[in-house]
Amino acid sequence: MSRIIDGKEVSSYIKEQIRKKTEKLKNKGLTPGLAVVLVGNDSASKVYVRNKKAACELCGFYSASYELPEETTQAQLLELIAALNADNRIHGILVQMPLPAHIDADAVVKAILPEKDVDAFNPENVGRIMLGNHSFLPCTPAGVMELLKYYGISVSGRECVVIGRSNIVGKPMAMLLLHDNATVTICHSKTADLASVTRRADVLISAVGKKAFVTTDMVKEGAVVIDVGINRGEDGKLCGDVDFESVSKKASYITPVPGGVGPMTIAMLMQNTLTAAELSKRS
Ligand code: NAP
């Protein structure tokens, strides 16, 4: 039976550390500020935005939120970003994705100043992650690395397999593992004989977005299994990519969904905002 990796516990710990550091910064006259921008009525996005605002409050940040109607034009959104770029109360700008189809998400991401890009999606920050001289790490992969660190799981010299190659999860996840000296394989929908690759993994990370996708036959005995997926079962309940019931009997450590990687993403967003505020003081 595996040990459950408790993302709620780790994220609470990290947010508490951030709150303490923020208190000290505030005493020196600097309050970290995060702007969260939501365009449209996506209900899941609204929940994410609400959670981000609550985390800002908990950490003692200044937060500003902008809930714009679905018909907002790209020009209007870019105008708001320009104003937030120039606002020195704001150290981080997060535009909640997905954006409505008539807005070019790449143009929006590029418009955010790299030093305020706390999602780390701007091409400059993506490139810096590749080079290993980053200020911010993308929140979800960084959250996974923090979970591993908290539980004392080293990836150095070990076989790590990432399923999924998206720009926001799979690719940066692989890069962070590589920076920590793992031997990394990235799998995707064209990978031949996926199970034979995943069975090699000492650490298996799934970011696919399909319920019960990772089954026991795909997992090596004693592997660490990290489930990034967020899906809904037929019963409407949240679940990950991993068939938790069976895989948890074979893995040494496993993240549940909910309560695993999810809470870490917001904690790392808070970490990036604090870093952005600290860096603004130095510039
Ligand atoms: P995405 O852009 O849809 O990428 C999914 C990846 O899975 C793609 O690279 C795809 O391969 C691969 N894939 C699909 N079917 C496959 C198959 N049969 N075999 C092997 N690989 C397959 O999704 P994403 O944005 O990375 O997100 C992945 C999951 O993580 C989603 O459930 C999302 O909701 C969740 N997520 C969670 C958090 C969090 O905070 N916990 C944050 C972000 C995302 P191809 O590239 O070949 O199509």
PDB file of N, CA and C in Angstrom, residues 13 22 31 36 39 70 98 134 162 224 268 271-272 279:
ATOM      1  N   TYR A  13       1.592  24.519   4.142  1.00  0.00           N
ATOM      2  CA  TYR A  13       2.923  24.804   4.688  1.00  0.00           C
ATOM      3  C   TYR A  13       3.603  25.913   3.872  1.00  0.00           C
ATOM      4  N   THR A  22       5.930  37.652   3.621  1.00  0.00           N
ATOM      5  CA  THR A  22       5.165  38.829   3.187  1.00  0.00           C
ATOM      6  C   THR A  22       5.054  39.841   4.328  1.00  0.00           C
ATOM      7  N   THR A  31       4.191  45.583  -0.397  1.00  0.00           N
ATOM      8  CA  THR A  31       3.134  44.572  -0.352  1.00  0.00           C
ATOM      9  C   THR A  31       3.045  43.892  -1.723  1.00  0.00           C
ATOM     10  N   VAL A  36      -5.642  39.429 -11.152  1.00  0.00           N
ATOM     11  CA  VAL A  36      -6.198  38.258 -11.829  1.00  0.00           C
ATOM     12  C   VAL A  36      -7.283  38.742 -12.787  1.00  0.00           C
ATOM     13  N   VAL A  39     -11.890  36.641 -18.392  1.00  0.00           N
ATOM     14  CA  VAL A  39     -12.761  37.104 -19.483  1.00  0.00           C
ATOM     15  C   VAL A  39     -13.795  36.015 -19.746  1.00  0.00           C
ATOM     16  N   GLU A  70     -17.712  38.396 -21.775  1.00  0.00           N
ATOM     17  CA  GLU A  70     -17.314  37.513 -22.895  1.00  0.00           C
ATOM     18  C   GLU A  70     -16.976  38.311 -24.172  1.00  0.00           C
ATOM     19  N   PRO A  98      -8.948  29.134 -20.245  1.00  0.00           N
ATOM     20  CA  PRO A  98      -8.883  29.566 -21.643  1.00  0.00           C
ATOM     21  C   PRO A  98      -9.585  30.902 -21.862  1.00  0.00           C
ATOM     22  N   HIS A 134      15.908  30.852 -14.596  1.00  0.00           N
ATOM     23  CA  HIS A 134      14.566  31.418 -14.480  1.00  0.00           C
ATOM     24  C   HIS A 134      14.373  32.206 -13.182  1.00  0.00           C
ATOM     25  N   VAL A 162       7.115  11.234 -18.083  1.00  0.00           N
ATOM     26  CA  VAL A 162       6.021  12.195 -18.072  1.00  0.00           C
ATOM     27  C   VAL A 162       5.083  11.823 -19.213  1.00  0.00           C
ATOM     28  N   VAL A 224       6.842   5.950  -7.774  1.00  0.00           N
ATOM     29  CA  VAL A 224       6.160   7.137  -7.260  1.00  0.00           C
ATOM     30  C   VAL A 224       5.231   7.604  -8.385  1.00  0.00           C
ATOM     31  N   MET A 268       2.156  27.764  -5.676  1.00  0.00           N
ATOM     32  CA  MET A 268       3.319  28.199  -6.465  1.00  0.00           C
ATOM     33  C   MET A 268       3.055  29.533  -7.163  1.00  0.00           C
ATOM     34  N   GLN A 271       3.928  31.901  -4.606  1.00  0.00           N
ATOM     35  CA  GLN A 271       5.395  31.966  -4.511  1.00  0.00           C
ATOM     36  C   GLN A 271       5.966  32.861  -5.612  1.00  0.00           C
ATOM     37  N   ASN A 272       5.461  32.682  -6.838  1.00  0.00           N
ATOM     38  CA  ASN A 272       5.947  33.497  -7.965  1.00  0.00           C
ATOM     39  C   ASN A 272       5.626  34.977  -7.746  1.00  0.00           C
ATOM     40  N   LEU A 279      11.904  40.821  -6.476  1.00  0.00           N
ATOM     41  CA  LEU A 279      12.773  41.237  -7.587  1.00  0.00           C
ATOM     42  C   LEU A 279      12.524  42.695  -7.969  1.00  0.00           C
TER      43      LEU A 279
END
